[in-house]
Short mmCIF file of C-alpha atoms and ligand atoms in Angstrom, two decimals:
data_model
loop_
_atom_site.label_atom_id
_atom_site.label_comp_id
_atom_site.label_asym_id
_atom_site.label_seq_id
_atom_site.Cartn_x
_atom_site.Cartn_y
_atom_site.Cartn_z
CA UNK S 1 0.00 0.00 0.00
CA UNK S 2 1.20 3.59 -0.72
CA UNK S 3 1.62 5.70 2.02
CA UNK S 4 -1.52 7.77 2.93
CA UNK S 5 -0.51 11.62 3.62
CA UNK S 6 -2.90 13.94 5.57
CA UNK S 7 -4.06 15.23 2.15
CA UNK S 8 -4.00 14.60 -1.38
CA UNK S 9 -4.41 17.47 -4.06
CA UNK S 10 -7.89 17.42 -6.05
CA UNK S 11 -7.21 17.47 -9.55
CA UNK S 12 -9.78 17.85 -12.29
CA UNK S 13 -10.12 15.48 -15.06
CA UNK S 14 -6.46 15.88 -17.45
CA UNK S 15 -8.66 16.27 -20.53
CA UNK S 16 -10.59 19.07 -18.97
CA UNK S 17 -7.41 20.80 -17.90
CA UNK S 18 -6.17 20.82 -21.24
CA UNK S 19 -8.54 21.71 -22.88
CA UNK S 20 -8.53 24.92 -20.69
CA UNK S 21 -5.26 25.70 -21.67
CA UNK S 22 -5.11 24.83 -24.82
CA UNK S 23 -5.96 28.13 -25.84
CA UNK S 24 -2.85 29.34 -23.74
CA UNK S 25 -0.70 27.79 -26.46
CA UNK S 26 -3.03 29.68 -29.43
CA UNK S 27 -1.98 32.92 -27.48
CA UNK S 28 1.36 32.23 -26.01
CA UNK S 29 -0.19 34.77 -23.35
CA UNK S 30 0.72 32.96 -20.17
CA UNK S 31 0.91 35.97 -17.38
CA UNK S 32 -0.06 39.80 -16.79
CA UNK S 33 -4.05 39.43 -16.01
CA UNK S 34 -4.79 37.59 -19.32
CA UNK S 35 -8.18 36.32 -19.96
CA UNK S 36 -7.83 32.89 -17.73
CA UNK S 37 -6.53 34.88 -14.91
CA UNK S 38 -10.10 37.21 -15.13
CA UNK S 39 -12.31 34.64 -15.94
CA UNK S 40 -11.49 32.94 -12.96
CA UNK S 41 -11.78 36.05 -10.66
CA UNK S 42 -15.27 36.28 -12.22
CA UNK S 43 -16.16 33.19 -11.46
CA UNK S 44 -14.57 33.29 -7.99
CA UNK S 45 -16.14 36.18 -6.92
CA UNK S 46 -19.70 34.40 -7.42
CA UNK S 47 -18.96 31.77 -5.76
CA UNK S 48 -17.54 33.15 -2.64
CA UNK S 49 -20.69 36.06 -3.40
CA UNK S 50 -18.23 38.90 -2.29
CA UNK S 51 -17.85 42.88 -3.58
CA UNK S 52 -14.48 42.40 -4.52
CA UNK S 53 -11.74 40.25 -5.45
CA UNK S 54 -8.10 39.95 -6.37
CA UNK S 55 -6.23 37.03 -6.92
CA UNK S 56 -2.46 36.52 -5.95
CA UNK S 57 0.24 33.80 -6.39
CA UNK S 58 -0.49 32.47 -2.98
CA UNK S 59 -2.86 32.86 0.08
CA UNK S 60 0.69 34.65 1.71
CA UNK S 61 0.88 37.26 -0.37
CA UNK S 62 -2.60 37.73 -0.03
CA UNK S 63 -2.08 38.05 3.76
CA UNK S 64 1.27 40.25 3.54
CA UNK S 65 -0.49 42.69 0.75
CA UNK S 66 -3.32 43.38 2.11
CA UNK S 67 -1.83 44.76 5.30
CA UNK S 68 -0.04 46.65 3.67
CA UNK S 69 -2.84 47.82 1.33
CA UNK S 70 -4.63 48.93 4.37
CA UNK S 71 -1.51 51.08 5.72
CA UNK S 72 -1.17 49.67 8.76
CA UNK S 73 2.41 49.61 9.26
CA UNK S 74 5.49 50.23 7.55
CA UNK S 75 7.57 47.92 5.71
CA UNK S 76 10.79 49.58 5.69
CA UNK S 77 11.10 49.66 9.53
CA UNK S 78 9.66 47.88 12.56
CA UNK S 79 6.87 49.99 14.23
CA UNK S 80 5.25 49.76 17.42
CA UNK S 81 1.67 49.09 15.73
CA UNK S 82 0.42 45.56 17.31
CA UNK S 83 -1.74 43.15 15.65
CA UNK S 84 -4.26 40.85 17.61
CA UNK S 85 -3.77 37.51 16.54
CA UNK S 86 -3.81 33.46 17.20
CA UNK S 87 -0.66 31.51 17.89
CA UNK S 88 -2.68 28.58 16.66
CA UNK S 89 -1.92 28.62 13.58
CA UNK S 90 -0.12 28.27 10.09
CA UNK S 91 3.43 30.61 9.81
CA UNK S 92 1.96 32.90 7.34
CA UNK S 93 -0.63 34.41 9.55
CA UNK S 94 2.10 36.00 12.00
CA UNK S 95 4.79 36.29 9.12
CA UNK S 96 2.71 38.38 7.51
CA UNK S 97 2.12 40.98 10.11
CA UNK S 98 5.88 41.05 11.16
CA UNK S 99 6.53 41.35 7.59
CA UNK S 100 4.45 44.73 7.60
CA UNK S 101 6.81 45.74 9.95
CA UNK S 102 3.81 45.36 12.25
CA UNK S 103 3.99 43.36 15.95
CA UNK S 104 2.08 40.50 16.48
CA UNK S 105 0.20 40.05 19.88
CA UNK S 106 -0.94 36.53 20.77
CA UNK S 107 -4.66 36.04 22.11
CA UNK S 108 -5.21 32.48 23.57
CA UNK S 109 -7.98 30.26 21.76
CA UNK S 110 -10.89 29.00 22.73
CA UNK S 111 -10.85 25.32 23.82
CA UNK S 112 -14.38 24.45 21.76
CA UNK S 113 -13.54 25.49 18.22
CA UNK S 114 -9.60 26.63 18.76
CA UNK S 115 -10.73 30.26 17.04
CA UNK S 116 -8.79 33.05 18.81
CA UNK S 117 -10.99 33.67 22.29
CA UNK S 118 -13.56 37.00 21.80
CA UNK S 119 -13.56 37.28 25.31
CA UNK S 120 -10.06 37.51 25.65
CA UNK S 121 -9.05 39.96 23.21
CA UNK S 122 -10.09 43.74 24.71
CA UNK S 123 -8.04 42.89 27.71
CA UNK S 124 -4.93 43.29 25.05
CA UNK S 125 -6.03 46.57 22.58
CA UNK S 126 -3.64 49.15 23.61
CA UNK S 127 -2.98 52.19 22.18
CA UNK S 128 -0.80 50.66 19.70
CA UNK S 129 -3.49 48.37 18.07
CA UNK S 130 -4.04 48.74 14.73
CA UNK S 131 -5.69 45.56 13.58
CA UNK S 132 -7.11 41.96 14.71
CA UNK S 133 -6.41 39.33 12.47
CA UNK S 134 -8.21 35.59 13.62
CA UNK S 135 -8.09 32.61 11.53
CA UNK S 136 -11.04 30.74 10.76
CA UNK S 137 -8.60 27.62 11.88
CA UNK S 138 -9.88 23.86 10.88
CA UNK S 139 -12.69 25.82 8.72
CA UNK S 140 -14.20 26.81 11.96
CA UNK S 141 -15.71 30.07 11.74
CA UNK S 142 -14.40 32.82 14.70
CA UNK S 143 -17.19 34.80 17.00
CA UNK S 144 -17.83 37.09 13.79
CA UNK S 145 -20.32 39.38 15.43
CA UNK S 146 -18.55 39.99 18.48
CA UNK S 147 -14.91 40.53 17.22
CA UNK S 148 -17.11 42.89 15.16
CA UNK S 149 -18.60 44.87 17.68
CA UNK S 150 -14.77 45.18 19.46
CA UNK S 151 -13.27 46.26 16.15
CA UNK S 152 -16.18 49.05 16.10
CA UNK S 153 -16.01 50.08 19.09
CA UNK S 154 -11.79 51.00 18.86
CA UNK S 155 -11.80 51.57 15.47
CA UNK S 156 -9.57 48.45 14.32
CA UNK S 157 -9.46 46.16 10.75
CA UNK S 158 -10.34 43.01 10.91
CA UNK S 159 -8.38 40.81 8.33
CA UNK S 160 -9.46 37.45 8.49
CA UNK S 161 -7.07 34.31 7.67
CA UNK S 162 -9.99 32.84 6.13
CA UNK S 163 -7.31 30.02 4.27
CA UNK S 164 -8.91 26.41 5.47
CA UNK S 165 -13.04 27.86 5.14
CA UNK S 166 -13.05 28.23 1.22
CA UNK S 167 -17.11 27.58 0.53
CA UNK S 168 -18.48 27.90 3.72
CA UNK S 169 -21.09 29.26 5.09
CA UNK S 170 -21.79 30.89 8.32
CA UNK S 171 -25.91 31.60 9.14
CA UNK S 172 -26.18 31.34 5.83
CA UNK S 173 -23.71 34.31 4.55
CA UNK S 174 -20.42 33.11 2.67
CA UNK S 175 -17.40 33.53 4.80
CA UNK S 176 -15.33 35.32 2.79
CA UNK S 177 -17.71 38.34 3.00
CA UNK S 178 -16.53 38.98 6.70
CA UNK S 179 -14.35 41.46 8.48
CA UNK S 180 -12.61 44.42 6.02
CA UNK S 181 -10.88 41.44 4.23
CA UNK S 182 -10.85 37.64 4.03
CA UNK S 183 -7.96 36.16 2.63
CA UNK S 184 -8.13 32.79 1.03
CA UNK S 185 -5.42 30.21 0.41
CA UNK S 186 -5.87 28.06 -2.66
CA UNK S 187 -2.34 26.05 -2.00
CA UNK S 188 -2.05 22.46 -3.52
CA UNK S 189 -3.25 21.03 -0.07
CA UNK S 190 -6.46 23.32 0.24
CA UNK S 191 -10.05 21.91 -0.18
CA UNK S 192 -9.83 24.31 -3.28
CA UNK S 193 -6.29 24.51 -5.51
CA UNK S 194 -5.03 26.23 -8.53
CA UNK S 195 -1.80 24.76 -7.34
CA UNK S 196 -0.31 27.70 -5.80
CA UNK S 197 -2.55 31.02 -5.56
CA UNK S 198 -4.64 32.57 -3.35
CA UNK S 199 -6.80 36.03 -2.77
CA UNK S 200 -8.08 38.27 -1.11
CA UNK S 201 -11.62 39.34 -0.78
CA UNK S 202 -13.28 43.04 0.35
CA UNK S 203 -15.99 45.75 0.44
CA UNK S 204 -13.91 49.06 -0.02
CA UNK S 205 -13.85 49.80 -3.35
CA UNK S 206 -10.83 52.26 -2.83
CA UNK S 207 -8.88 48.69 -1.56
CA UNK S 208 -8.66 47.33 -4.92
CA UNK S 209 -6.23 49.59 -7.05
CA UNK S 210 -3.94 49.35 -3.82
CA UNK S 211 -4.09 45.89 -3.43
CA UNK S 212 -2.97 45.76 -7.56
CA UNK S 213 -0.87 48.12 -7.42
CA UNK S 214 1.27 45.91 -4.65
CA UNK S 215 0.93 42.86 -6.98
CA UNK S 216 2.01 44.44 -10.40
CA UNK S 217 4.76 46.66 -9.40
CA UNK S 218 2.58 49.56 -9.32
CA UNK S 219 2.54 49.70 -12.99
CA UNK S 220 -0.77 51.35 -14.50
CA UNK S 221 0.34 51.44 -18.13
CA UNK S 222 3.59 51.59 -20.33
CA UNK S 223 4.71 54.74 -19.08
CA UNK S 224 3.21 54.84 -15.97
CA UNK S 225 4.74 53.27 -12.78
CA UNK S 226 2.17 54.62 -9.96
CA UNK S 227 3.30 53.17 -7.02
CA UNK S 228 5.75 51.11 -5.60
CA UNK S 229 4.49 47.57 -5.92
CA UNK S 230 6.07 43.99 -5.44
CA UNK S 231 4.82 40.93 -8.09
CA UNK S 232 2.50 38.43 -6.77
CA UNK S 233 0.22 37.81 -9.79
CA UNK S 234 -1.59 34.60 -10.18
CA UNK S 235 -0.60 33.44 -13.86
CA UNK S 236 -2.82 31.77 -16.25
CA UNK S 237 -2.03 28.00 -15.86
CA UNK S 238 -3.11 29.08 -11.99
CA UNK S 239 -5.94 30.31 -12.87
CA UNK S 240 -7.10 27.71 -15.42
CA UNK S 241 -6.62 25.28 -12.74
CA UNK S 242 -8.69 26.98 -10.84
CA UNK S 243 -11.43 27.29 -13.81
CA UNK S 244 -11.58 23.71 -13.59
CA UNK S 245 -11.52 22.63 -10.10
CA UNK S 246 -14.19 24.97 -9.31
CA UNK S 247 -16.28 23.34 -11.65
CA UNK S 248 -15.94 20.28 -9.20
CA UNK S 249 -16.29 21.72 -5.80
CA UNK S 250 -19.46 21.00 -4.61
CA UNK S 251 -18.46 17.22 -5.26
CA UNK S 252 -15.19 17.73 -4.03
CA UNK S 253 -16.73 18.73 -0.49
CA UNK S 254 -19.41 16.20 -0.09
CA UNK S 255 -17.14 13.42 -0.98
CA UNK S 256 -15.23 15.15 2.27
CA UNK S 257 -18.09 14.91 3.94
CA UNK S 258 -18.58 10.88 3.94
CA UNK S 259 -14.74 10.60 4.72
CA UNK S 260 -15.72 13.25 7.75
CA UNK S 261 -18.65 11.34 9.03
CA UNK S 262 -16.99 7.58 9.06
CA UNK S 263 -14.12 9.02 11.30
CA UNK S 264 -17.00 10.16 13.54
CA UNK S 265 -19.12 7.24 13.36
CA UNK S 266 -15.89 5.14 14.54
CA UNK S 267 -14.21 7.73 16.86
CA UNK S 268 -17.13 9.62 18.52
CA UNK S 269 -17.10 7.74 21.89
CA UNK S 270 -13.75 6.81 22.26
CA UNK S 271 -13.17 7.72 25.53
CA UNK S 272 -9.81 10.84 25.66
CA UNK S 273 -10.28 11.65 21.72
CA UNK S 274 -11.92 14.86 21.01
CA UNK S 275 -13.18 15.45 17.68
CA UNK S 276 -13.88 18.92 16.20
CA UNK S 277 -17.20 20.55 16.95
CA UNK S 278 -19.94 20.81 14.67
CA UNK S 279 -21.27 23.67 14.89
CA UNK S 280 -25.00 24.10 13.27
CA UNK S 281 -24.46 27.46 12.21
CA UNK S 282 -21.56 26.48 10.05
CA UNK S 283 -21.70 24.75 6.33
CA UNK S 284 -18.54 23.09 6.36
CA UNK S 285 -15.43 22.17 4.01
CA UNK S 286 -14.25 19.22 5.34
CA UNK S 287 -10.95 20.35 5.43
CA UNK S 288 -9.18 19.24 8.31
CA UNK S 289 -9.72 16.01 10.65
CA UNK S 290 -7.86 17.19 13.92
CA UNK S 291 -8.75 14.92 17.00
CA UNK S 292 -7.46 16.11 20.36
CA UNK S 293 -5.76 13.03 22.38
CA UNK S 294 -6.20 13.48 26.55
CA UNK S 295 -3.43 11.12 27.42
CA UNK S 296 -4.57 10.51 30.79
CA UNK S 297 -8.01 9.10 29.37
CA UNK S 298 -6.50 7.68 25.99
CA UNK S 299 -3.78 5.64 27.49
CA UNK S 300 -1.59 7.02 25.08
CA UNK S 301 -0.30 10.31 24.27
CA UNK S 302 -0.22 12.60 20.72
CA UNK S 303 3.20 11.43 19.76
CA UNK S 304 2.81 7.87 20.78
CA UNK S 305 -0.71 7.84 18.61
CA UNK S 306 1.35 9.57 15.59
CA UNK S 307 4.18 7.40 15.65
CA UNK S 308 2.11 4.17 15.83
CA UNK S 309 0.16 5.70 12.51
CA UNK S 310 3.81 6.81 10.91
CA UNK S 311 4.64 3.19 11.10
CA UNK S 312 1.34 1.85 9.19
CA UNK S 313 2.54 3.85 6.60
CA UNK S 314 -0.30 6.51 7.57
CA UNK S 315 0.72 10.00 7.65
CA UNK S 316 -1.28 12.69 9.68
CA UNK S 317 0.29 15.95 10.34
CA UNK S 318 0.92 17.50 14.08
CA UNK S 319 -1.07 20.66 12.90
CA UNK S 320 -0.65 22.98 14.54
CA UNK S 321 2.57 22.19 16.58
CA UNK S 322 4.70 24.04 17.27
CA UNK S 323 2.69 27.12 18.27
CA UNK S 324 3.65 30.08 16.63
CA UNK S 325 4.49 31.51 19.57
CA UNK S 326 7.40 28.54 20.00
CA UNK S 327 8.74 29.30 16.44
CA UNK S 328 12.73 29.54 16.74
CA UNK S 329 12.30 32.89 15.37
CA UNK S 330 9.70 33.82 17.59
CA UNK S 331 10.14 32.21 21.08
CA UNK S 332 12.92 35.03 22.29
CA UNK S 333 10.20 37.56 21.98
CA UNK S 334 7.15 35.76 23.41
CA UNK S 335 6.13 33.30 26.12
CA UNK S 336 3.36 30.68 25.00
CA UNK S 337 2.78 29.52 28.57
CA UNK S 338 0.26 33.12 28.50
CA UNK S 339 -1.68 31.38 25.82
CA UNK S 340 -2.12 27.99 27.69
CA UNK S 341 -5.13 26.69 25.89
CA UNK S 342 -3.74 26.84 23.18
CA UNK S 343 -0.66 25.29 24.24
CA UNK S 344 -2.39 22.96 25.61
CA UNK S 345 -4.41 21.99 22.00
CA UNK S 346 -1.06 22.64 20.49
CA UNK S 347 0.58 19.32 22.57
CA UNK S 348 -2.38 16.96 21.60
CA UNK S 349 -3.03 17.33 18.78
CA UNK S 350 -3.46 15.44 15.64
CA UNK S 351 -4.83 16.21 12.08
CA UNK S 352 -5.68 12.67 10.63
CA UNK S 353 -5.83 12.20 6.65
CA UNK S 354 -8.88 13.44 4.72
CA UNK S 355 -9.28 14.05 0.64
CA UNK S 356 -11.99 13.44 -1.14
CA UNK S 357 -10.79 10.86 -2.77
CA UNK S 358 -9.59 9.16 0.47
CA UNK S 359 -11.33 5.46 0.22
CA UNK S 360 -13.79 4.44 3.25
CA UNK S 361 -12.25 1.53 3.75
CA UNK S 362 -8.72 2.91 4.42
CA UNK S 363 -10.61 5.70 7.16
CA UNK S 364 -12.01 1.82 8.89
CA UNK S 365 -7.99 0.42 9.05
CA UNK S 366 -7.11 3.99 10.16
CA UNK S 367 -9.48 4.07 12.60
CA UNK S 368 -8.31 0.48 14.18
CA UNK S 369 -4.96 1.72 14.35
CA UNK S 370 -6.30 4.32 16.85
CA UNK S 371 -8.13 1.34 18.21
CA UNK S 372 -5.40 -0.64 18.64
CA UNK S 373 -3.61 2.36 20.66
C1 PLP X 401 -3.93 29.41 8.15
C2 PLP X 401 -3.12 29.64 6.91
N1 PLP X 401 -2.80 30.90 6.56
C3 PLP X 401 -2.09 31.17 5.47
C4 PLP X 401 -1.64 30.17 4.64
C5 PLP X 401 -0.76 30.54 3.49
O1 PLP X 401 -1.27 30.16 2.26
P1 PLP X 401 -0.31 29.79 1.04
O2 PLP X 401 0.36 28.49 1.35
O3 PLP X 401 -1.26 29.71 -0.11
O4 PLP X 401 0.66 30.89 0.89
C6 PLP X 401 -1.96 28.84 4.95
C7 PLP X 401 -1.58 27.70 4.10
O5 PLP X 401 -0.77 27.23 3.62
C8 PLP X 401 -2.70 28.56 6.12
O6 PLP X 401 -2.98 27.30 6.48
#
């Protein structure tokens, strides 16, 4: 048997890809916001059913130039702007912000959903903060209303690391419509992929010459260089990637969904595995499978489950360990013992394989593995 990795990438049908870019070859137009590349922010920005939209090489750059679109720091020199964030979470997130120039400050998760804790975060706006950034983490979707209301009420952005909820829904509205901007991943390992690429979503009209200004080196025509921008265009193979796996998504997700509810059917009342909420507000992705080992009811701990796995040839992923906040280019600066939940998450956790095309049967033998633990 092959090894089984935490994910696998969706790809459409090879035909259907080249026939997309076929036409690539007929115009030997491959980059620079040709017709793939605005095709598929057409289509993208139906689907998500936001304002705006513009599409980047990756969900990163989407991250770092938005920030920066929005002014909040400056990315010639560190400033003493802060930046309410989760250390539960991918590198980007904080890179991003420290990127800008900007300071991250870490606000402990919640222990139901692992979203950055509401409660928790006016006890660290200072006079400083600029921003809140929370990641939808797992696909589940962060106390929207009430980091709201706090951004309101000191006058703060919200940017939302929306990466791992591409499609979902939240009472209904589609996520990436929340907060001043959403930022979406569409990395090989996403739900959703045009191999690399990513964007970033909005309501302020005024945000969108910035934000392409900052991935086209400012350039507005031949002779005119406006501003002084970086390159993070999505080109068109990207984007006709994305053309076609869009086309499958709603398939892609409900196969996701059966792989989602074996796991449950066979984990659900183990006894020191915790599996992620469902919450009924939410229309999920499917896009992660983390379980939450208690050693002390389990028997055996995170690593011991993960190594067992590793040696079936199954390989989950220890997402997301270590915290940010433990980074080797972070842990001088910060302590994570003052975000102790999700330290706490951070030491148990593991995020077992799921793909759509990930068979039943091989979810049953993983599942007896855990058994067998
Ligand atoms: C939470 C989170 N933020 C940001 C990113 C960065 O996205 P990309 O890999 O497309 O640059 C990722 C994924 O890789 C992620 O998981």
């Amino acid at each position: 048997m092959d090894k089984i990795l935490v994910t696998r990438s969706s790809m459409p049908p090879i035909d259907e890809f080249i026939d997309e870019i076929k036409e690539l070859w007929d115009s030997h137009w491959l980059t620079n916001m040709g017709v793939k590349h605005k095709q598929f922010q057409s289509e993208l920005r139906s689907y998500l059913g936001v304002k705006n939209i513009e599409l980047f090489t990756n969900g990163h750059m989407a991250l770092e130039l938005t920030l920066q679109a929005l002014g909040l720091g400056d990315v010639s020199k560190s400033s003493d702007y802060e930046v309410i964030t989760t250390p539960y979470t991918f590198a980007s997130t904080t890179h991003a912000i420290v990127r800008n120039g900007l300071k991250p400050v870490f606000c402990d998760i919640k222990q139901d959903n692992y979203t950055i804790d509401e409660d928790k975060i006016e006890a660290l706006i200072t006079d400083k903060t600029v921003a809140i950034m929370p990641v939808h983490v797992y696909g589940n979707i962060c106390n929207i209303e009430k980091i709201n209301d706090i951004a309101q009420k000191h006058n703060l952005k919200v940017i939302y690391d929306a990466a791992h909820s591409f499609g979902e829904r939240y009472k209904g509205v589609k996520v990436g419509t929340f907060g001043d901007v959403s930022c979406f991943s569409f990395h090989a390992t996403k739900v959703f992929n045009t191999i690399e690429g990513g964007a970033a979503c909005f309501n302020d009209d005024s945000l969108g010459q910035r934000l392409y200004d900052l991935k086209n080196f400012g350039i507005h025509d031949a002779e005119t260089v406006a501003a002084v921008g970086s390159n993070a265009k999505m080109n068109e193979f990207c984007a006709s990637m994305g053309i076609c796996n869009l086309r499958h998504i709603s398939e892609e997700i409900s196969k996701r969904k059966k792989v989602d509810e074996r796991y449950r059917q066979h984990l659900e009342k183990i006894d020191g595995i915790r599996l992620n909420p469902v919450d009924k507000d939410t229309e999920y992705n499917y896009a992660y499978f983390p379980i939450v080992i208690d050693e002390d009811k389990f028997g055996k701990s995170r690593d011991d489950v993960y190594e067992k796995l590793v040696s079936k040839d199954i390989i989950p992923r220890k997402y997301f360990y270590p915290l940010v906040n433990d980074f080797d280019c972070y842990k001088d600066k910060y302590d994570s013992s003052k975000t102790p939940v999700a330290k706490y998450v951070s030491d148990r956790v593991l995020a077992l394989p799921i793909y759509a095309g990930l068979e039943l049967s091989i979810v049953d033998d993983i599942c007896e593995i855990l058994g067998e633990c």
